[in-house]
Short mmCIF file of C-alpha atoms in Angstrom, two decimals:
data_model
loop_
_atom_site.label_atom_id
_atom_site.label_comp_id
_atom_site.label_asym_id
_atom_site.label_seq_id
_atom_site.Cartn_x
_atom_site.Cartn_y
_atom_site.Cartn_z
CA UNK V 1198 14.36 -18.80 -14.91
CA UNK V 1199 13.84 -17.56 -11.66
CA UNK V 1200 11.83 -19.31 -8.46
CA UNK V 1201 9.98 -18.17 -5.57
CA UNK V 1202 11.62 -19.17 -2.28
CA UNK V 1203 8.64 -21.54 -1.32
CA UNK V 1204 9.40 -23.36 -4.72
CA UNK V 1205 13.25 -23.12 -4.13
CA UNK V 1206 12.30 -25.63 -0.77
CA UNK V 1207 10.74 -27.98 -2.45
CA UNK V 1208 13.61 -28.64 -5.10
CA UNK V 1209 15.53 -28.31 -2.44
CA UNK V 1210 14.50 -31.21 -1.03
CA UNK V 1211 15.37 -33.67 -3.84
CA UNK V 1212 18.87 -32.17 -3.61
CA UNK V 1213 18.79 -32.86 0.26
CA UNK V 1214 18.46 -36.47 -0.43
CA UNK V 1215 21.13 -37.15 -2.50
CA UNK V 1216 23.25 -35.23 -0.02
CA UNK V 1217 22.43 -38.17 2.48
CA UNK V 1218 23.61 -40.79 0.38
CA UNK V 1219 27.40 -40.21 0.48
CA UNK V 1220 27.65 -36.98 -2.22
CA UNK V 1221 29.94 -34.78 -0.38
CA UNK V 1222 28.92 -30.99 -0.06
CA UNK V 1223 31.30 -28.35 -0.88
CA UNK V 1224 30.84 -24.61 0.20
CA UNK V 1225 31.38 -21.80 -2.22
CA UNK V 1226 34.42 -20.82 -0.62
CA UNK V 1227 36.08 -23.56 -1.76
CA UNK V 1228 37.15 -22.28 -5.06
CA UNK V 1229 39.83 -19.78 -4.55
CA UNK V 1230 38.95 -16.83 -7.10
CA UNK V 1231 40.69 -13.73 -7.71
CA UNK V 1232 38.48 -11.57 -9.56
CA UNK V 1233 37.75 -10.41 -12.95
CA UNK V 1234 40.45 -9.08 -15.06
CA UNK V 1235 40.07 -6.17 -16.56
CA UNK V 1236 37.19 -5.70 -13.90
CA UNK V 1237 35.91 -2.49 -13.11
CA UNK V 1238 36.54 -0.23 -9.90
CA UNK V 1239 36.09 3.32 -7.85
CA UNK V 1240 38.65 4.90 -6.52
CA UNK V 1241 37.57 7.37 -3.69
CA UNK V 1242 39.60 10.32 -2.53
CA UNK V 1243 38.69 11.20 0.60
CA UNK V 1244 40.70 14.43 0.67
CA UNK V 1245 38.45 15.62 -2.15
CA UNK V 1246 35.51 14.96 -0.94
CA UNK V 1247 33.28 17.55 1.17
CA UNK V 1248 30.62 15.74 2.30
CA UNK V 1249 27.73 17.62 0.00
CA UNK V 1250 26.00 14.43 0.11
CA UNK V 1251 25.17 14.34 -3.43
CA UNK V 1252 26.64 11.07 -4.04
CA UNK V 1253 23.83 9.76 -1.57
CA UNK V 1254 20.98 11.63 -3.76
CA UNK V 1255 22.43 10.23 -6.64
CA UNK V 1256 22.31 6.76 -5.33
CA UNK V 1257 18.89 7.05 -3.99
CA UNK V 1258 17.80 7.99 -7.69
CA UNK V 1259 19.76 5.60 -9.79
CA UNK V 1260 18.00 2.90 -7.83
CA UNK V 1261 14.71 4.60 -6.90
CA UNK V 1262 15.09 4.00 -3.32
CA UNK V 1263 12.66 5.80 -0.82
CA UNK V 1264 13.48 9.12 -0.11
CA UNK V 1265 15.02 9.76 3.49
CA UNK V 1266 13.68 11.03 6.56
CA UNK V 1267 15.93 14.28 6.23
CA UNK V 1268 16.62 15.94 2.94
CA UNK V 1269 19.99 15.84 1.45
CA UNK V 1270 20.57 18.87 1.29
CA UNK V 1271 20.29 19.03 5.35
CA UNK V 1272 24.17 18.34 6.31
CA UNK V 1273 23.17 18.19 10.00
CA UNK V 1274 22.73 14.34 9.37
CA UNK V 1275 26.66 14.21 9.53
CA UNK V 1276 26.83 14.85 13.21
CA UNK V 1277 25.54 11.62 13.74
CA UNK V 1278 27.72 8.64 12.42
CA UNK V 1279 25.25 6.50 9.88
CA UNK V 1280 25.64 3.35 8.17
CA UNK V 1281 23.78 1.75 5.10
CA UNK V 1282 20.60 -0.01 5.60
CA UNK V 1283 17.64 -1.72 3.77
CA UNK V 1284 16.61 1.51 1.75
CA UNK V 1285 19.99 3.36 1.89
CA UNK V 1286 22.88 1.85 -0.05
CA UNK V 1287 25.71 4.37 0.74
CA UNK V 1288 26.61 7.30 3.28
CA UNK V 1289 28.52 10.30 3.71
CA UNK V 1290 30.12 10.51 7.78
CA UNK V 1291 32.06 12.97 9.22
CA UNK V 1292 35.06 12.34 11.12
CA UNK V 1293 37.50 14.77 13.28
CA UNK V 1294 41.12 13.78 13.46
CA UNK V 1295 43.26 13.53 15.87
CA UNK V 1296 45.07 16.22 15.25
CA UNK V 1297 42.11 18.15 15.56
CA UNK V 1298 42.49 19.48 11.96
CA UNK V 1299 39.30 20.29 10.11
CA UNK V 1300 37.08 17.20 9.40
CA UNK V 1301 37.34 14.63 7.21
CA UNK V 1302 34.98 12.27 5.78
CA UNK V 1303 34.33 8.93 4.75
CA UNK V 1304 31.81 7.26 2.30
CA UNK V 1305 30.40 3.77 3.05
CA UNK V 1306 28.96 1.01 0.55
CA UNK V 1307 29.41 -2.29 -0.24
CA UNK V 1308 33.42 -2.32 -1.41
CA UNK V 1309 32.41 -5.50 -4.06
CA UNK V 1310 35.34 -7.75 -2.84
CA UNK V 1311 37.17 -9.82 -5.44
CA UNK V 1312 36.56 -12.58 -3.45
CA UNK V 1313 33.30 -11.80 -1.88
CA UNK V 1314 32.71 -13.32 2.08
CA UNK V 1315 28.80 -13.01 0.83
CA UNK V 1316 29.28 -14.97 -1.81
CA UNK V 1317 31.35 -17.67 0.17
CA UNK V 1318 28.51 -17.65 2.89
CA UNK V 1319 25.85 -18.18 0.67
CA UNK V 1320 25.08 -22.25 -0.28
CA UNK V 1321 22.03 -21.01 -2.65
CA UNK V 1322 24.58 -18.62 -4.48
CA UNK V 1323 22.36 -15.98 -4.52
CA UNK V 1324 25.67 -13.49 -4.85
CA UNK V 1325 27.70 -13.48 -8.35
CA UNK V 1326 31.03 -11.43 -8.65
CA UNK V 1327 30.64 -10.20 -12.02
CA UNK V 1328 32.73 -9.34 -14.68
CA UNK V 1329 32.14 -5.59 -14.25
CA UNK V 1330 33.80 -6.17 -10.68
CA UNK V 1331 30.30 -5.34 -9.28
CA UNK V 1332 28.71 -8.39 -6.41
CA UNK V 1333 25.24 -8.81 -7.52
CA UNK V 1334 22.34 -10.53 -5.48
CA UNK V 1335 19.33 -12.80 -7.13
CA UNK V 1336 16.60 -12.54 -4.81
CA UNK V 1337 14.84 -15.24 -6.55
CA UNK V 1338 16.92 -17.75 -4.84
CA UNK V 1339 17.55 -16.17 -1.06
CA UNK V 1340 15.81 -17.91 1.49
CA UNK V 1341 16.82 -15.65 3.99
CA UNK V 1342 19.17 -16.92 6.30
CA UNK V 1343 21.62 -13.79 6.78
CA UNK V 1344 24.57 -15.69 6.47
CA UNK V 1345 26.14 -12.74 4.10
CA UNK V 1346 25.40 -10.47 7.17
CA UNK V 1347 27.98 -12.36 9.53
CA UNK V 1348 30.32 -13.37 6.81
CA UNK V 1349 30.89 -9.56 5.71
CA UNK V 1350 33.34 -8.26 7.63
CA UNK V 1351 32.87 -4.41 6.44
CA UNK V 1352 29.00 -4.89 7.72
CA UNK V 1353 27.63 -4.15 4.52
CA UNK V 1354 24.24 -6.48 3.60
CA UNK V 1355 21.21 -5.27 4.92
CA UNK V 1356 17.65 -7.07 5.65
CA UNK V 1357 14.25 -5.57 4.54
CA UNK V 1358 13.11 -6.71 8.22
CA UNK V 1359 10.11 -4.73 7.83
CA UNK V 1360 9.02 -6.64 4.63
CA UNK V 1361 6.90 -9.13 6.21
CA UNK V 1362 5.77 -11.14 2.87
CA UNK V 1363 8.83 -11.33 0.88
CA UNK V 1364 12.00 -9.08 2.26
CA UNK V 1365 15.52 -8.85 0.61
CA UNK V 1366 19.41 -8.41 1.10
CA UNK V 1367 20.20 -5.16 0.20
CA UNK V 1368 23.20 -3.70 -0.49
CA UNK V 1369 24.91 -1.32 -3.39
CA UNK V 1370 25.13 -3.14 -6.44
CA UNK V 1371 27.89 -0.89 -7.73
CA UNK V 1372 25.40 0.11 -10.64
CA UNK V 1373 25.67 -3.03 -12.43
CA UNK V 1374 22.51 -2.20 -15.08
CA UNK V 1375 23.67 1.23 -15.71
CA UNK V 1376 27.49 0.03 -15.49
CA UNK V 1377 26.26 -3.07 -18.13
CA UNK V 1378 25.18 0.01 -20.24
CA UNK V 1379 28.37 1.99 -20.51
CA UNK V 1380 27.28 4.90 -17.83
CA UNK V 1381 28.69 5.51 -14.91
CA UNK V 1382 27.47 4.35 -11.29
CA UNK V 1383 25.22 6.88 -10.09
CA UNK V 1384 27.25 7.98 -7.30
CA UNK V 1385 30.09 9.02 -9.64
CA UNK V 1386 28.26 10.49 -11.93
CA UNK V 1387 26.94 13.51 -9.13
CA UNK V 1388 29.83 14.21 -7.40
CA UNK V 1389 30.66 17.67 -7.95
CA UNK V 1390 34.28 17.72 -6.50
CA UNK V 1391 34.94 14.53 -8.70
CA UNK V 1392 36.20 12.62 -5.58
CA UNK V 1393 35.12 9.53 -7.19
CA UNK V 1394 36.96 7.76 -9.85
CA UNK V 1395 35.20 4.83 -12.05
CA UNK V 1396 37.42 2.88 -14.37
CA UNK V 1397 39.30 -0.02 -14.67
CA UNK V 1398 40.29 -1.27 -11.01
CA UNK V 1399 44.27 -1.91 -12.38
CA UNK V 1400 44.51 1.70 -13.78
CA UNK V 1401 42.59 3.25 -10.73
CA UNK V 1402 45.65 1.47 -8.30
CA UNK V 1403 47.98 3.12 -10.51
CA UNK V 1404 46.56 6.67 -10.51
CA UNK V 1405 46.42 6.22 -6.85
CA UNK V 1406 49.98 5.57 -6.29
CA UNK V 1407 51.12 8.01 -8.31
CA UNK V 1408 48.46 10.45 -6.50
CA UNK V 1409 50.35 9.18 -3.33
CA UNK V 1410 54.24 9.64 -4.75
CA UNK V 1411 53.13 13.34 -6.33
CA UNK V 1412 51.61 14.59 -2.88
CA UNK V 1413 53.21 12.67 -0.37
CA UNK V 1414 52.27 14.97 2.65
CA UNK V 1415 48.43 14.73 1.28
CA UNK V 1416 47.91 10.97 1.41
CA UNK V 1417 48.79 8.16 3.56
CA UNK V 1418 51.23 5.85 1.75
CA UNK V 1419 48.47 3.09 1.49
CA UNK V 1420 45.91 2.17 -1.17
CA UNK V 1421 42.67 0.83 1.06
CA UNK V 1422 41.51 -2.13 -0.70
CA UNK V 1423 44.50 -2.84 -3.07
CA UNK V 1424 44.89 -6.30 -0.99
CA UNK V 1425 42.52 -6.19 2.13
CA UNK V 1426 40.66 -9.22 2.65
CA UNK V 1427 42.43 -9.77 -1.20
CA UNK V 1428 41.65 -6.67 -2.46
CA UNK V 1429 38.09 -5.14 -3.43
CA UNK V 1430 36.91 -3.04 -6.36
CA UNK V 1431 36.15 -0.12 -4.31
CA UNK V 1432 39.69 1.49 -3.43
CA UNK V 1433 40.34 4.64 -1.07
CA UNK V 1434 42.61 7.60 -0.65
CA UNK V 1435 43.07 9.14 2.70
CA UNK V 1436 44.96 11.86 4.25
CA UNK V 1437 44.63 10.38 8.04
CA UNK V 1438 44.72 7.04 9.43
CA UNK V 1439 42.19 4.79 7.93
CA UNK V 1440 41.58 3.98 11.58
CA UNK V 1441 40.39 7.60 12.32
CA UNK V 1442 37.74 7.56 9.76
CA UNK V 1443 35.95 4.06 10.95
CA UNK V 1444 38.04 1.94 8.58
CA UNK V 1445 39.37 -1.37 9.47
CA UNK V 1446 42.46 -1.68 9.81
CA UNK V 1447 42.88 -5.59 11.22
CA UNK V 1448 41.49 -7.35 8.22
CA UNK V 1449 44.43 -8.36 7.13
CA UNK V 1450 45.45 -9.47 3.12
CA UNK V 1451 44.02 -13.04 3.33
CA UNK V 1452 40.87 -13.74 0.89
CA UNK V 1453 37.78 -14.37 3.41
CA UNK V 1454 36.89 -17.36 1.66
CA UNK V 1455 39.99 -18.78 2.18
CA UNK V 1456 39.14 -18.67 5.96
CA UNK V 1457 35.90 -20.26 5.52
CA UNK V 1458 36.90 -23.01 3.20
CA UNK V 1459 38.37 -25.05 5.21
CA UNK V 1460 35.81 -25.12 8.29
CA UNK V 1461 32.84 -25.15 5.76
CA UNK V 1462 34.61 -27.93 4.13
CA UNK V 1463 35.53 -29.86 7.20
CA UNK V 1464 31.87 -30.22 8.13
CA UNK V 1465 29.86 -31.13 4.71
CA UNK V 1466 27.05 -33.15 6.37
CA UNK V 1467 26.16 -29.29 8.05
CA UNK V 1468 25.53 -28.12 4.37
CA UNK V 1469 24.13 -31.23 3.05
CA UNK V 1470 21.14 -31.53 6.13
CA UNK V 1471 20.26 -27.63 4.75
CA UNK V 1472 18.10 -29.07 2.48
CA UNK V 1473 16.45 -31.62 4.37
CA UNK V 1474 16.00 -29.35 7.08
CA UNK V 1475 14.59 -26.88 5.03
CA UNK V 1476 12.67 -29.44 3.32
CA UNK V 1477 11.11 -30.96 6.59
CA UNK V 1478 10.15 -27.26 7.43
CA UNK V 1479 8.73 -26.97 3.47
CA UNK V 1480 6.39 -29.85 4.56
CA UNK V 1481 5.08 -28.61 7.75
CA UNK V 1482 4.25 -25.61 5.68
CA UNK V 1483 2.58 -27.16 3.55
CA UNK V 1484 0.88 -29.64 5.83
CA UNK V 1485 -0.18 -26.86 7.87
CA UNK V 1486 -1.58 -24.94 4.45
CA UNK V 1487 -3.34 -28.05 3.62
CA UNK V 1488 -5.24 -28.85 7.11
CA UNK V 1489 -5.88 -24.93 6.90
CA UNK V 1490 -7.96 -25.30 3.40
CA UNK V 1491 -9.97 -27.89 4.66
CA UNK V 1492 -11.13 -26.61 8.01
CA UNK V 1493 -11.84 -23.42 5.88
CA UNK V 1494 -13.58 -26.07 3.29
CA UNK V 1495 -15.31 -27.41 6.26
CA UNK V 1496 -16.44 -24.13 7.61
CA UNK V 1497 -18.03 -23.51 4.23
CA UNK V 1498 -19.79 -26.77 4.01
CA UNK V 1499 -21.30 -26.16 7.64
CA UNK V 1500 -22.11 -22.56 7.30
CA UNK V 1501 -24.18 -23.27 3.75
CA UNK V 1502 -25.75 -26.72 5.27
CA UNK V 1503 -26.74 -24.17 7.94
CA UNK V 1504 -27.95 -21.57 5.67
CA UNK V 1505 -29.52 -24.31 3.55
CA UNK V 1506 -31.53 -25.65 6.04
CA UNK V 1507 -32.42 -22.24 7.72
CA UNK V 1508 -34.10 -21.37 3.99
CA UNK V 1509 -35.89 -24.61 4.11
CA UNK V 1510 -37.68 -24.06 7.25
CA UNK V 1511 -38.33 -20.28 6.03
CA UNK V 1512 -39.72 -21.75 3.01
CA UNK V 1513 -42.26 -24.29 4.82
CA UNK V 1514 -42.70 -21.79 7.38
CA UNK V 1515 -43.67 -19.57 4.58
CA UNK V 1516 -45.69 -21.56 2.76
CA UNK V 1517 -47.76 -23.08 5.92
CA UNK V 1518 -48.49 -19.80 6.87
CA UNK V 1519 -49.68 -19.14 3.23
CA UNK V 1520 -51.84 -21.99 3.03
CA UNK V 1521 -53.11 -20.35 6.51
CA UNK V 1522 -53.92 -17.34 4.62
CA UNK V 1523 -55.47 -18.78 1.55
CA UNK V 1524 -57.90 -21.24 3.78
CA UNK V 1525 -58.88 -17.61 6.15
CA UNK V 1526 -59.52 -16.01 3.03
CA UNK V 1527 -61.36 -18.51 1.07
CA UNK V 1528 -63.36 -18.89 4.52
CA UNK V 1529 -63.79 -15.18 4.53
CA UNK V 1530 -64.85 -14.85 1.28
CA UNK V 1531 -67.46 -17.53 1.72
CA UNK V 1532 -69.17 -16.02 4.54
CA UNK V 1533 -69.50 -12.95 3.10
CA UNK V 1534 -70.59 -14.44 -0.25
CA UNK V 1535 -73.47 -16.61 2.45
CA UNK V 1536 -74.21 -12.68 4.25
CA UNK V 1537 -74.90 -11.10 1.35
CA UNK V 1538 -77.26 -13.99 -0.21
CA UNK V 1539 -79.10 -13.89 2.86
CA UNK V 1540 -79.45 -10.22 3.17
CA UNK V 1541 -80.82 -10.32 -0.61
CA UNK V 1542 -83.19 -13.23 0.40
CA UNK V 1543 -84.56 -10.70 3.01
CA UNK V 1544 -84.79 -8.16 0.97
CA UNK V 1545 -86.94 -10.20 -1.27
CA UNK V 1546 -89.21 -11.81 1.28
CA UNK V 1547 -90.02 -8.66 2.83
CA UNK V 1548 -90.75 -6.84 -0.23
CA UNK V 1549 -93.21 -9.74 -1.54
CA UNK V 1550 -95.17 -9.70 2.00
CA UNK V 1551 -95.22 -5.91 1.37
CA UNK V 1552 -96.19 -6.22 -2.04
CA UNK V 1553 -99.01 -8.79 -0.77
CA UNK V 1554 -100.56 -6.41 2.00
CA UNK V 1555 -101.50 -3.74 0.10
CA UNK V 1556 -103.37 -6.33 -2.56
CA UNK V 1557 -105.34 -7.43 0.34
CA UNK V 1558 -106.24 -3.58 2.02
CA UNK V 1559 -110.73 -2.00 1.39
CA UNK V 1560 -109.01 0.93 1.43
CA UNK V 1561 -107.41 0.58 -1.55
CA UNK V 1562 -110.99 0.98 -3.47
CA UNK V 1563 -110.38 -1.44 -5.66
CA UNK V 1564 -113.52 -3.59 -5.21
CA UNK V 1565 -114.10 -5.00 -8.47
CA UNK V 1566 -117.40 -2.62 -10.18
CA UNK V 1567 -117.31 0.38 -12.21
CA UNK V 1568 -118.18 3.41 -11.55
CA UNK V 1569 -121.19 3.09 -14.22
CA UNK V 1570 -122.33 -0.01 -12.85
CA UNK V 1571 -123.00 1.44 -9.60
CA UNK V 1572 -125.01 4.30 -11.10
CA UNK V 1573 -127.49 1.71 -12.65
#
């Protein structure tokens, strides 16, 4: 089951207590471990290889990483020596030798160390060394303290630095779904001059000795990676100096956990105040979250009181001014009802003194005898 990092600090914390009360940390490097057997490996020839570049488009679809800013098929990227980063998990440089022979080249990813310095870094264990030989890395637990980025000494883990929200270690991960499959890394499976060999890592040492004792003027007489740092599953051929092609050559055979054991070891109260640091952080977090929600809660209850009583005095304002409007036109209505009862009323009065005049007129001739009458 995996947890976000904001969970992972708060079980942190219960941890961080009983580290206070006398329970001794230990560091992951304190377990000496010496890899896998029968683990899986690539052997890289370097005199084989002529930095096409395909391995890196092979990567970059295996793992459906953004594409990069120069196509690779454009080999004027090699003039420029690269390394791996947060969206590129191996590279193709070109080197010129000392001799001043024609170039050479070199290809850089993480070499998956039997005994990983990541891993020994890391007090979440976020890195596994797996039985395919691959190092994988469970983001689910990182908090994102970099630690695997000092401890590596080949400079391999890289930070998604512009993933603000939630950013990752990256590095290769040797393939490990498509490995866990049965198919080869993706890297291997491209490379057209077959300068990459994936197999077991015991029977990839012994093809590349016996590359070495067939063509002794081809090859340095040295496997890279057969014991540096104690050995890693990534294993090179060269024809020049390791040195000349950007390789390390001062790591020495010692396991780099076994030179963190003892200092990690010496100091477990360093380990054991992680989690109550990260816990006391945890809680400012969430104090901080919490005062947040109820200023905005606040902010709401103000801004609708507000509103509220802004609607309120709309409303009366609204209804006053109706109550205006009914009273005017009630008023209005009156008075005109009033006007036009009086107008009628003059109307009538003047036609019944009309009608009353011309009763009341000789000339009318209506004087009250007939017309026979008068003749008699």
């Amino acid at each position: 089951m995996s947890i976000s990092r904001r969970k992972f600090l708060g079980w942190m914390g219960v941890a961080g207590a009983g580290s206070l009360v006398g329970r001794s940390a230990k560091a992951a490097g304190n377990k000496h471990f010496t890899g896998h057997p029968e683990s899986m490996g690539v052997l890289y020839d370097s005199t084989l290889c002529i930095g096409c570049r395909q391995c890196e488009a092979g990567c970059n679809q295996v793992n459906q990483l953004p594409p990069p800013e120069k196509p690779f098929d454009d080999l004027k990227v090699l003039d420029t020596t690269r390394r791996t980063d947060a969206k590129t998990y191996t590279v193709i440089n070109r080197y010129t030798p000392a001799t001043g022979d024609k170039p050479v080249f070199r290809k850089i990813q993480c070499n998956h160390c039997l005994e990983p310095a990541c891993a020994s870094a890391c007090f979440v264990r976020a890195f596994t060394k797996t039985e395919t030989g691959a190092v994988t890395y469970d983001a689910s637990v990182c908090v994102g303290c970099r630690y695997c980025m000092v401890a590596c000494p080949f400079e391999i883990p890289a930070y998604e630095y512009d993933a603000a929200l939630d950013p990752e270690i990256t590095k290769c991960t040797m393939c490990y779904p498509r490995v866990s499959k049965g198919l080869l890394p993706g890297c291997v499976d491209t490379c057209p001059m077959e300068a990459l060999t994936f197999g077991k890592r015991d029977d990839l040492l012994k093809i590349a000795h016996e590359r070495i004792r067939k063509y002794p003027d081809r090859y340095v007489d040295h496997v890279y990676g057969e014991k540096e740092m104690g050995g890693t599953s990534w294993l090179y051929l060269s024809g020049v100096p390791f040195k000349q092609v950007g390789m390390r050559e001062d790591l020495g055979v010692t396991p780099a956990p076994s030179l963190t054991a003892g200092a990690l070891g010496a100091v477990p109260m360093v380990v054991g105040l992680w989690p109550v640091l990260l816990t006391g952080v945890y809680a400012i977090s969430k104090r901080k979250d919490k005062i947040e929600q109820q200023e905005k809660a606040a902010a709401v209850e103000t801004a609708k009181e507000q509103t509220q009583s802004q609607a309120d005095a709309k409303l009366t304002e609204a209804l006053a001014q109706a109550e205006k409007d009914k009273d005017a036109a009630v008023e209005k209505a009156v008075a005109a009802a009033l006007e036009e009862a009086a107008r009628k009323q003059e109307e009538a009065a003047q036609k019944a003194e009309a009608d009353s005049s011309a009763s009341d007129d000789p000339a009318s001739g209506d004087s009250g005898a007939t017309p026979s009458e008068e003749e008699s």
